[in-house]
């Protein structure tokens, strides 16, 4: 029994699902791209004056990327739910296959397919005028944060995937996550928000992550935000992993 | 090597307050088709799930090929293959890809060859490169059973293999099971159809209300009942016979 070998085999299996229906990657990218178009070309002119930024595409891209990840992980919940319902997980558990590889195969798939969606969005942003003066190390750090965020939300998605009673229940958890960037510093500065909303916006994870990404891609100093961002990502990963494993033991 | 492939002793299992198994003793010999007959909710699936290491019994023991399902689950998993009540086929993958997946996971040495041979054996060669969710119920079941054969497990569990199939599909699956047993594989199948047990099994156990209430060959079971009286009854043609007579040509084609 070999966790790594089984994970790779099962990863290839669910990547083949994506190959057979690439629309799962397109649909993940399409909504964030639409919102990006809407924000830049409809509201952008008005927002620009209040943010004081000269390149609004640069300003809102990090929030759009997080939104894409939040909707992308819903597919992980969906795929695990289907595997549970169709008895595929039971079949794998009755075989000489590593139990944790069954979940890791899905988690790996999520990391790769979300990365592809992010690249599509990124290309569209480039066409829309995204420019960066960041150095390679800053780029790598930004990619690392996006990957950690994906990992955290993916493990969160495993929980409803294993426990939901219906498809809607399996993927419904992602809706609030998709909207989190709207109540954060992702698209407008938090300073103009009413006190209560502002308090929430400034202390929820998306703001710290968005600020870090924005600073990294803008070639600026990141400050303490990056530690808050990392703490959130790692904290959520550990928390979600613990509850996912607990749910998995009951399967 | 003993002649016993599957053995359970005093198997008990309860879900919350509902006691499903109340002490099940079974003994299945190597190479036989053993039918576990029982109505809905009798506990057949629970027995199969315990034997295939998916569930732990509350008390009692279960062993497959001499390995204890609780103490040596990994060794048991190397011996067995489970075909559950609902065909666990990956609909997004083709028939060929489903078989390849099983072959890779069981690390057989020549996966492509095995996949092609099984597709051929189960009459799925033409559909091999089509996605499994386009298959008919009978084809899906055949693929499901084919997937169980990858890596030639010593013991196969078939949990209600013909439930939800039309009469043609059922005959296809029966033929498949009979062929398997000729190859020396031990088969434990569960069913709620008396006819299925009668057609396929060397030995039959009747599970009722969490206990085995009778077991033996069909002839032994028949002796439990009063001797047959000779009576003349006009034989009525059953709807199934009519159906099969009409679609007979089609079935013959499928068999070919």
PDB file of C-alpha atoms in Angstrom, chain A residues 7-247:
ATOM      1  CA  UNK A   7      -2.966   9.507  -4.802  1.00  0.00           C
ATOM      2  CA  UNK A   8      -1.350   9.958  -8.222  1.00  0.00           C
ATOM      3  CA  UNK A   9      -3.576   7.287  -9.796  1.00  0.00           C
ATOM      4  CA  UNK A  10      -6.742   8.815  -8.314  1.00  0.00           C
ATOM      5  CA  UNK A  11      -5.573  12.336  -9.191  1.00  0.00           C
ATOM      6  CA  UNK A  12      -5.161  11.251 -12.807  1.00  0.00           C
ATOM      7  CA  UNK A  13      -8.631   9.764 -12.657  1.00  0.00           C
ATOM      8  CA  UNK A  14     -10.396  12.973 -11.638  1.00  0.00           C
ATOM      9  CA  UNK A  15      -8.208  15.062 -13.941  1.00  0.00           C
ATOM     10  CA  UNK A  16      -9.542  12.830 -16.713  1.00  0.00           C
ATOM     11  CA  UNK A  17     -13.057  13.902 -15.655  1.00  0.00           C
ATOM     12  CA  UNK A  18     -11.971  17.478 -16.295  1.00  0.00           C
ATOM     13  CA  UNK A  19     -10.464  16.461 -19.629  1.00  0.00           C
ATOM     14  CA  UNK A  20     -13.748  14.832 -20.613  1.00  0.00           C
ATOM     15  CA  UNK A  21     -15.717  17.913 -19.572  1.00  0.00           C
ATOM     16  CA  UNK A  22     -13.444  20.971 -19.577  1.00  0.00           C
ATOM     17  CA  UNK A  23     -16.529  23.124 -18.932  1.00  0.00           C
ATOM     18  CA  UNK A  24     -15.916  22.658 -15.192  1.00  0.00           C
ATOM     19  CA  UNK A  25     -12.819  24.853 -15.511  1.00  0.00           C
ATOM     20  CA  UNK A  26     -14.506  27.324 -17.867  1.00  0.00           C
ATOM     21  CA  UNK A  27     -17.574  27.776 -15.633  1.00  0.00           C
ATOM     22  CA  UNK A  28     -15.311  28.401 -12.659  1.00  0.00           C
ATOM     23  CA  UNK A  29     -13.454  31.124 -14.577  1.00  0.00           C
ATOM     24  CA  UNK A  30     -16.426  32.678 -16.349  1.00  0.00           C
ATOM     25  CA  UNK A  31     -18.292  34.276 -13.404  1.00  0.00           C
ATOM     26  CA  UNK A  32     -15.188  35.971 -11.958  1.00  0.00           C
ATOM     27  CA  UNK A  33     -14.323  37.212 -15.466  1.00  0.00           C
ATOM     28  CA  UNK A  34     -17.833  38.659 -15.884  1.00  0.00           C
ATOM     29  CA  UNK A  35     -17.601  40.385 -12.520  1.00  0.00           C
ATOM     30  CA  UNK A  36     -14.175  41.676 -13.456  1.00  0.00           C
ATOM     31  CA  UNK A  37     -15.575  43.119 -16.713  1.00  0.00           C
ATOM     32  CA  UNK A  38     -18.516  44.606 -14.831  1.00  0.00           C
ATOM     33  CA  UNK A  39     -16.368  46.169 -12.130  1.00  0.00           C
ATOM     34  CA  UNK A  40     -13.796  47.603 -14.523  1.00  0.00           C
ATOM     35  CA  UNK A  41     -15.959  48.803 -17.409  1.00  0.00           C
ATOM     36  CA  UNK A  42     -19.228  49.678 -15.638  1.00  0.00           C
ATOM     37  CA  UNK A  43     -18.395  50.710 -12.058  1.00  0.00           C
ATOM     38  CA  UNK A  44     -14.669  51.170 -12.603  1.00  0.00           C
ATOM     39  CA  UNK A  45     -14.795  54.806 -13.626  1.00  0.00           C
ATOM     40  CA  UNK A  46     -16.654  55.814 -10.470  1.00  0.00           C
ATOM     41  CA  UNK A  47     -14.658  53.514  -8.152  1.00  0.00           C
ATOM     42  CA  UNK A  48     -11.334  54.678  -9.545  1.00  0.00           C
ATOM     43  CA  UNK A  49     -11.881  58.250  -8.334  1.00  0.00           C
ATOM     44  CA  UNK A  50     -12.585  57.104  -4.768  1.00  0.00           C
ATOM     45  CA  UNK A  51      -9.765  54.545  -4.561  1.00  0.00           C
ATOM     46  CA  UNK A  52      -7.271  56.956  -5.964  1.00  0.00           C
ATOM     47  CA  UNK A  53      -5.698  54.154  -7.950  1.00  0.00           C
ATOM     48  CA  UNK A  54      -4.642  54.658 -11.541  1.00  0.00           C
ATOM     49  CA  UNK A  55      -4.956  51.007 -12.560  1.00  0.00           C
ATOM     50  CA  UNK A  56      -8.194  49.508 -11.199  1.00  0.00           C
ATOM     51  CA  UNK A  57      -7.547  46.128 -12.892  1.00  0.00           C
ATOM     52  CA  UNK A  58      -4.430  45.801 -10.733  1.00  0.00           C
ATOM     53  CA  UNK A  59      -6.485  46.824  -7.710  1.00  0.00           C
ATOM     54  CA  UNK A  60      -9.273  44.271  -7.977  1.00  0.00           C
ATOM     55  CA  UNK A  61      -7.535  41.270  -9.576  1.00  0.00           C
ATOM     56  CA  UNK A  62      -6.554  39.632  -6.222  1.00  0.00           C
ATOM     57  CA  UNK A  63     -10.198  39.670  -5.054  1.00  0.00           C
ATOM     58  CA  UNK A  64     -11.344  38.187  -8.362  1.00  0.00           C
ATOM     59  CA  UNK A  65      -8.793  35.378  -8.053  1.00  0.00           C
ATOM     60  CA  UNK A  66     -10.021  34.518  -4.533  1.00  0.00           C
ATOM     61  CA  UNK A  67     -13.611  34.532  -5.788  1.00  0.00           C
ATOM     62  CA  UNK A  68     -12.661  32.056  -8.502  1.00  0.00           C
ATOM     63  CA  UNK A  69     -11.073  29.718  -5.955  1.00  0.00           C
ATOM     64  CA  UNK A  70     -14.136  29.923  -3.706  1.00  0.00           C
ATOM     65  CA  UNK A  71     -16.402  28.835  -6.552  1.00  0.00           C
ATOM     66  CA  UNK A  72     -13.877  26.294  -7.871  1.00  0.00           C
ATOM     67  CA  UNK A  73     -13.715  24.260  -4.673  1.00  0.00           C
ATOM     68  CA  UNK A  74     -17.458  23.627  -4.908  1.00  0.00           C
ATOM     69  CA  UNK A  75     -16.552  21.094  -7.602  1.00  0.00           C
ATOM     70  CA  UNK A  76     -14.442  19.180  -5.096  1.00  0.00           C
ATOM     71  CA  UNK A  77     -17.454  18.865  -2.792  1.00  0.00           C
ATOM     72  CA  UNK A  78     -19.541  17.858  -5.798  1.00  0.00           C
ATOM     73  CA  UNK A  79     -17.106  15.182  -7.002  1.00  0.00           C
ATOM     74  CA  UNK A  80     -16.680  13.677  -3.533  1.00  0.00           C
ATOM     75  CA  UNK A  81     -20.449  13.697  -3.030  1.00  0.00           C
ATOM     76  CA  UNK A  82     -20.937  11.802  -6.317  1.00  0.00           C
ATOM     77  CA  UNK A  83     -18.230   9.279  -5.403  1.00  0.00           C
ATOM     78  CA  UNK A  84     -19.971   8.679  -2.081  1.00  0.00           C
ATOM     79  CA  UNK A  85     -23.396   8.351  -3.648  1.00  0.00           C
ATOM     80  CA  UNK A  86     -22.305   6.067  -6.493  1.00  0.00           C
ATOM     81  CA  UNK A  87     -20.501   3.717  -4.119  1.00  0.00           C
ATOM     82  CA  UNK A  88     -17.115   4.469  -5.667  1.00  0.00           C
ATOM     83  CA  UNK A  89     -15.647   5.358  -2.279  1.00  0.00           C
ATOM     84  CA  UNK A  90     -17.014   2.100  -0.840  1.00  0.00           C
ATOM     85  CA  UNK A  91     -15.487   0.200  -3.741  1.00  0.00           C
ATOM     86  CA  UNK A  92     -12.092   1.859  -3.182  1.00  0.00           C
ATOM     87  CA  UNK A  93     -12.287   1.146   0.558  1.00  0.00           C
ATOM     88  CA  UNK A  94     -12.840  -2.548  -0.139  1.00  0.00           C
ATOM     89  CA  UNK A  95      -9.688  -2.584  -2.281  1.00  0.00           C
ATOM     90  CA  UNK A  96      -6.036  -2.552  -1.221  1.00  0.00           C
ATOM     91  CA  UNK A  97      -5.976   1.236  -1.714  1.00  0.00           C
ATOM     92  CA  UNK A  98      -4.750   3.801   0.798  1.00  0.00           C
ATOM     93  CA  UNK A  99      -7.748   5.443   2.446  1.00  0.00           C
ATOM     94  CA  UNK A 100      -6.254   8.909   2.633  1.00  0.00           C
ATOM     95  CA  UNK A 101      -5.248   8.740  -1.044  1.00  0.00           C
ATOM     96  CA  UNK A 102      -8.961   8.683  -1.885  1.00  0.00           C
ATOM     97  CA  UNK A 103      -9.306  12.238  -0.490  1.00  0.00           C
ATOM     98  CA  UNK A 104      -5.863  13.497  -1.498  1.00  0.00           C
ATOM     99  CA  UNK A 105      -6.591  12.551  -5.114  1.00  0.00           C
ATOM    100  CA  UNK A 106      -9.519  14.999  -5.037  1.00  0.00           C
ATOM    101  CA  UNK A 107      -7.515  17.662  -3.199  1.00  0.00           C
ATOM    102  CA  UNK A 108      -4.687  17.499  -5.755  1.00  0.00           C
ATOM    103  CA  UNK A 109      -7.221  17.779  -8.566  1.00  0.00           C
ATOM    104  CA  UNK A 110      -8.648  20.874  -6.915  1.00  0.00           C
ATOM    105  CA  UNK A 111      -5.205  22.498  -6.656  1.00  0.00           C
ATOM    106  CA  UNK A 112      -4.421  21.876 -10.315  1.00  0.00           C
ATOM    107  CA  UNK A 113      -7.819  22.697 -11.808  1.00  0.00           C
ATOM    108  CA  UNK A 114      -8.110  25.903  -9.759  1.00  0.00           C
ATOM    109  CA  UNK A 115      -4.631  26.916 -10.881  1.00  0.00           C
ATOM    110  CA  UNK A 116      -5.735  26.503 -14.508  1.00  0.00           C
ATOM    111  CA  UNK A 117      -8.847  28.633 -13.885  1.00  0.00           C
ATOM    112  CA  UNK A 118      -6.669  31.306 -12.248  1.00  0.00           C
ATOM    113  CA  UNK A 119      -4.366  31.374 -15.263  1.00  0.00           C
ATOM    114  CA  UNK A 120      -7.305  31.898 -17.629  1.00  0.00           C
ATOM    115  CA  UNK A 121      -8.547  34.800 -15.494  1.00  0.00           C
ATOM    116  CA  UNK A 122      -5.042  36.169 -15.311  1.00  0.00           C
ATOM    117  CA  UNK A 123      -4.701  36.169 -19.111  1.00  0.00           C
ATOM    118  CA  UNK A 124      -7.994  38.057 -19.440  1.00  0.00           C
ATOM    119  CA  UNK A 125      -6.759  40.566 -16.838  1.00  0.00           C
ATOM    120  CA  UNK A 126      -3.572  41.079 -18.860  1.00  0.00           C
ATOM    121  CA  UNK A 127      -5.661  41.917 -21.926  1.00  0.00           C
ATOM    122  CA  UNK A 128      -7.722  44.315 -19.779  1.00  0.00           C
ATOM    123  CA  UNK A 129      -4.595  46.166 -18.746  1.00  0.00           C
ATOM    124  CA  UNK A 130      -3.148  44.384 -15.710  1.00  0.00           C
ATOM    125  CA  UNK A 131       0.507  45.302 -15.325  1.00  0.00           C
ATOM    126  CA  UNK A 132       2.997  44.291 -12.662  1.00  0.00           C
ATOM    127  CA  UNK A 133       6.505  45.372 -11.804  1.00  0.00           C
ATOM    128  CA  UNK A 134       6.944  42.624  -9.221  1.00  0.00           C
ATOM    129  CA  UNK A 135      10.076  40.500  -9.043  1.00  0.00           C
ATOM    130  CA  UNK A 136      10.123  36.733  -9.405  1.00  0.00           C
ATOM    131  CA  UNK A 137      10.257  36.114  -5.648  1.00  0.00           C
ATOM    132  CA  UNK A 138       7.156  38.253  -5.127  1.00  0.00           C
ATOM    133  CA  UNK A 139       5.369  36.341  -7.886  1.00  0.00           C
ATOM    134  CA  UNK A 140       6.284  33.040  -6.269  1.00  0.00           C
ATOM    135  CA  UNK A 141       5.079  34.299  -2.895  1.00  0.00           C
ATOM    136  CA  UNK A 142       1.759  35.389  -4.454  1.00  0.00           C
ATOM    137  CA  UNK A 143       1.373  31.985  -6.153  1.00  0.00           C
ATOM    138  CA  UNK A 144       2.149  30.306  -2.822  1.00  0.00           C
ATOM    139  CA  UNK A 145      -0.555  32.273  -0.999  1.00  0.00           C
ATOM    140  CA  UNK A 146      -3.103  31.450  -3.710  1.00  0.00           C
ATOM    141  CA  UNK A 147      -2.193  27.783  -3.427  1.00  0.00           C
ATOM    142  CA  UNK A 148      -2.512  27.811   0.360  1.00  0.00           C
ATOM    143  CA  UNK A 149      -5.880  29.553   0.081  1.00  0.00           C
ATOM    144  CA  UNK A 150      -6.992  26.884  -2.418  1.00  0.00           C
ATOM    145  CA  UNK A 151      -5.779  24.144  -0.087  1.00  0.00           C
ATOM    146  CA  UNK A 152      -7.657  25.630   2.878  1.00  0.00           C
ATOM    147  CA  UNK A 153     -10.942  26.008   1.000  1.00  0.00           C
ATOM    148  CA  UNK A 154     -10.556  22.595  -0.641  1.00  0.00           C
ATOM    149  CA  UNK A 155     -10.321  20.832   2.720  1.00  0.00           C
ATOM    150  CA  UNK A 156     -13.304  22.883   3.819  1.00  0.00           C
ATOM    151  CA  UNK A 157     -15.137  21.602   0.715  1.00  0.00           C
ATOM    152  CA  UNK A 158     -14.304  17.988   1.584  1.00  0.00           C
ATOM    153  CA  UNK A 159     -16.561  18.209   4.676  1.00  0.00           C
ATOM    154  CA  UNK A 160     -19.881  18.864   2.870  1.00  0.00           C
ATOM    155  CA  UNK A 161     -18.727  16.503   0.106  1.00  0.00           C
ATOM    156  CA  UNK A 162     -18.610  13.668   2.639  1.00  0.00           C
ATOM    157  CA  UNK A 163     -21.616  14.612   4.750  1.00  0.00           C
ATOM    158  CA  UNK A 164     -24.176  16.292   2.451  1.00  0.00           C
ATOM    159  CA  UNK A 165     -27.480  14.584   1.734  1.00  0.00           C
ATOM    160  CA  UNK A 166     -28.002  16.244  -1.643  1.00  0.00           C
ATOM    161  CA  UNK A 167     -25.966  17.824  -4.439  1.00  0.00           C
ATOM    162  CA  UNK A 168     -27.284  21.268  -3.512  1.00  0.00           C
ATOM    163  CA  UNK A 169     -26.171  20.730   0.059  1.00  0.00           C
ATOM    164  CA  UNK A 170     -22.732  19.614  -1.126  1.00  0.00           C
ATOM    165  CA  UNK A 171     -22.001  22.729  -3.140  1.00  0.00           C
ATOM    166  CA  UNK A 172     -24.139  25.322  -1.305  1.00  0.00           C
ATOM    167  CA  UNK A 173     -21.428  26.037   1.288  1.00  0.00           C
ATOM    168  CA  UNK A 174     -19.420  27.903  -1.336  1.00  0.00           C
ATOM    169  CA  UNK A 175     -21.950  30.713  -1.963  1.00  0.00           C
ATOM    170  CA  UNK A 176     -21.088  32.758   1.135  1.00  0.00           C
ATOM    171  CA  UNK A 177     -17.393  32.253   0.379  1.00  0.00           C
ATOM    172  CA  UNK A 178     -17.827  33.541  -3.171  1.00  0.00           C
ATOM    173  CA  UNK A 179     -19.338  36.763  -1.796  1.00  0.00           C
ATOM    174  CA  UNK A 180     -16.752  37.325   0.936  1.00  0.00           C
ATOM    175  CA  UNK A 181     -14.526  39.440  -1.358  1.00  0.00           C
ATOM    176  CA  UNK A 182     -17.389  41.957  -1.748  1.00  0.00           C
ATOM    177  CA  UNK A 183     -17.306  42.701   1.979  1.00  0.00           C
ATOM    178  CA  UNK A 184     -13.563  43.210   2.075  1.00  0.00           C
ATOM    179  CA  UNK A 185     -10.882  45.486   0.706  1.00  0.00           C
ATOM    180  CA  UNK A 186     -10.986  43.545  -2.573  1.00  0.00           C
ATOM    181  CA  UNK A 187     -12.928  46.007  -4.721  1.00  0.00           C
ATOM    182  CA  UNK A 188     -13.256  49.224  -2.690  1.00  0.00           C
ATOM    183  CA  UNK A 189     -11.325  50.633   0.283  1.00  0.00           C
ATOM    184  CA  UNK A 190     -12.868  49.644   3.612  1.00  0.00           C
ATOM    185  CA  UNK A 191     -12.662  53.236   4.884  1.00  0.00           C
ATOM    186  CA  UNK A 192     -15.987  54.254   3.275  1.00  0.00           C
ATOM    187  CA  UNK A 193     -17.982  51.416   4.893  1.00  0.00           C
ATOM    188  CA  UNK A 194     -20.277  51.903   7.947  1.00  0.00           C
ATOM    189  CA  UNK A 195     -18.539  51.003  11.215  1.00  0.00           C
ATOM    190  CA  UNK A 196     -20.057  47.538  11.686  1.00  0.00           C
ATOM    191  CA  UNK A 197     -19.483  46.405   8.104  1.00  0.00           C
ATOM    192  CA  UNK A 198     -16.028  47.927   8.194  1.00  0.00           C
ATOM    193  CA  UNK A 199     -15.105  46.022  11.350  1.00  0.00           C
ATOM    194  CA  UNK A 200     -16.144  42.778   9.663  1.00  0.00           C
ATOM    195  CA  UNK A 201     -14.407  43.629   6.398  1.00  0.00           C
ATOM    196  CA  UNK A 202     -11.124  44.530   8.021  1.00  0.00           C
ATOM    197  CA  UNK A 203     -10.968  41.442  10.187  1.00  0.00           C
ATOM    198  CA  UNK A 204     -12.072  38.745   7.772  1.00  0.00           C
ATOM    199  CA  UNK A 205      -9.405  36.706   5.981  1.00  0.00           C
ATOM    200  CA  UNK A 206     -10.064  37.981   2.457  1.00  0.00           C
ATOM    201  CA  UNK A 207      -8.872  41.503   3.325  1.00  0.00           C
ATOM    202  CA  UNK A 208      -5.510  40.384   4.680  1.00  0.00           C
ATOM    203  CA  UNK A 209      -4.994  38.003   1.755  1.00  0.00           C
ATOM    204  CA  UNK A 210      -6.063  40.578  -0.841  1.00  0.00           C
ATOM    205  CA  UNK A 211      -3.819  43.261   0.690  1.00  0.00           C
ATOM    206  CA  UNK A 212      -0.848  40.881   0.672  1.00  0.00           C
ATOM    207  CA  UNK A 213      -1.420  39.826  -2.937  1.00  0.00           C
ATOM    208  CA  UNK A 214      -1.926  43.427  -4.032  1.00  0.00           C
ATOM    209  CA  UNK A 215       1.309  44.499  -2.364  1.00  0.00           C
ATOM    210  CA  UNK A 216       3.263  41.542  -3.758  1.00  0.00           C
ATOM    211  CA  UNK A 217       2.034  41.979  -7.335  1.00  0.00           C
ATOM    212  CA  UNK A 218       2.413  45.767  -7.090  1.00  0.00           C
ATOM    213  CA  UNK A 219       6.058  45.399  -6.103  1.00  0.00           C
ATOM    214  CA  UNK A 220       5.475  47.053  -2.717  1.00  0.00           C
ATOM    215  CA  UNK A 221       6.401  46.104   0.823  1.00  0.00           C
ATOM    216  CA  UNK A 222       3.815  43.636   2.240  1.00  0.00           C
ATOM    217  CA  UNK A 223       3.932  44.537   5.918  1.00  0.00           C
ATOM    218  CA  UNK A 224       2.172  42.531   8.614  1.00  0.00           C
ATOM    219  CA  UNK A 225      -0.797  41.614   6.385  1.00  0.00           C
ATOM    220  CA  UNK A 226       1.078  38.641   4.972  1.00  0.00           C
ATOM    221  CA  UNK A 227       1.420  37.049   8.411  1.00  0.00           C
ATOM    222  CA  UNK A 228      -2.283  37.521   9.067  1.00  0.00           C
ATOM    223  CA  UNK A 229      -2.990  36.036   5.634  1.00  0.00           C
ATOM    224  CA  UNK A 230      -0.749  33.022   6.236  1.00  0.00           C
ATOM    225  CA  UNK A 231      -2.189  32.476   9.700  1.00  0.00           C
ATOM    226  CA  UNK A 232      -5.730  32.438   8.270  1.00  0.00           C
ATOM    227  CA  UNK A 233      -4.839  30.043   5.442  1.00  0.00           C
ATOM    228  CA  UNK A 234      -2.928  27.618   7.640  1.00  0.00           C
ATOM    229  CA  UNK A 235      -5.454  27.881  10.468  1.00  0.00           C
ATOM    230  CA  UNK A 236      -8.414  27.147   8.190  1.00  0.00           C
ATOM    231  CA  UNK A 237      -6.497  24.268   6.558  1.00  0.00           C
ATOM    232  CA  UNK A 238      -5.784  22.600   9.906  1.00  0.00           C
ATOM    233  CA  UNK A 239      -9.318  23.193  11.186  1.00  0.00           C
ATOM    234  CA  UNK A 240     -10.936  21.919   7.990  1.00  0.00           C
ATOM    235  CA  UNK A 241      -8.569  18.946   7.704  1.00  0.00           C
ATOM    236  CA  UNK A 242      -9.424  17.890  11.248  1.00  0.00           C
ATOM    237  CA  UNK A 243     -13.183  17.988  10.665  1.00  0.00           C
ATOM    238  CA  UNK A 244     -12.870  16.441   7.194  1.00  0.00           C
ATOM    239  CA  UNK A 245     -10.949  13.504   8.656  1.00  0.00           C
ATOM    240  CA  UNK A 246     -13.482  13.148  11.428  1.00  0.00           C
ATOM    241  CA  UNK A 247     -16.291  13.007   8.869  1.00  0.00           C
TER     242      UNK A 247
END
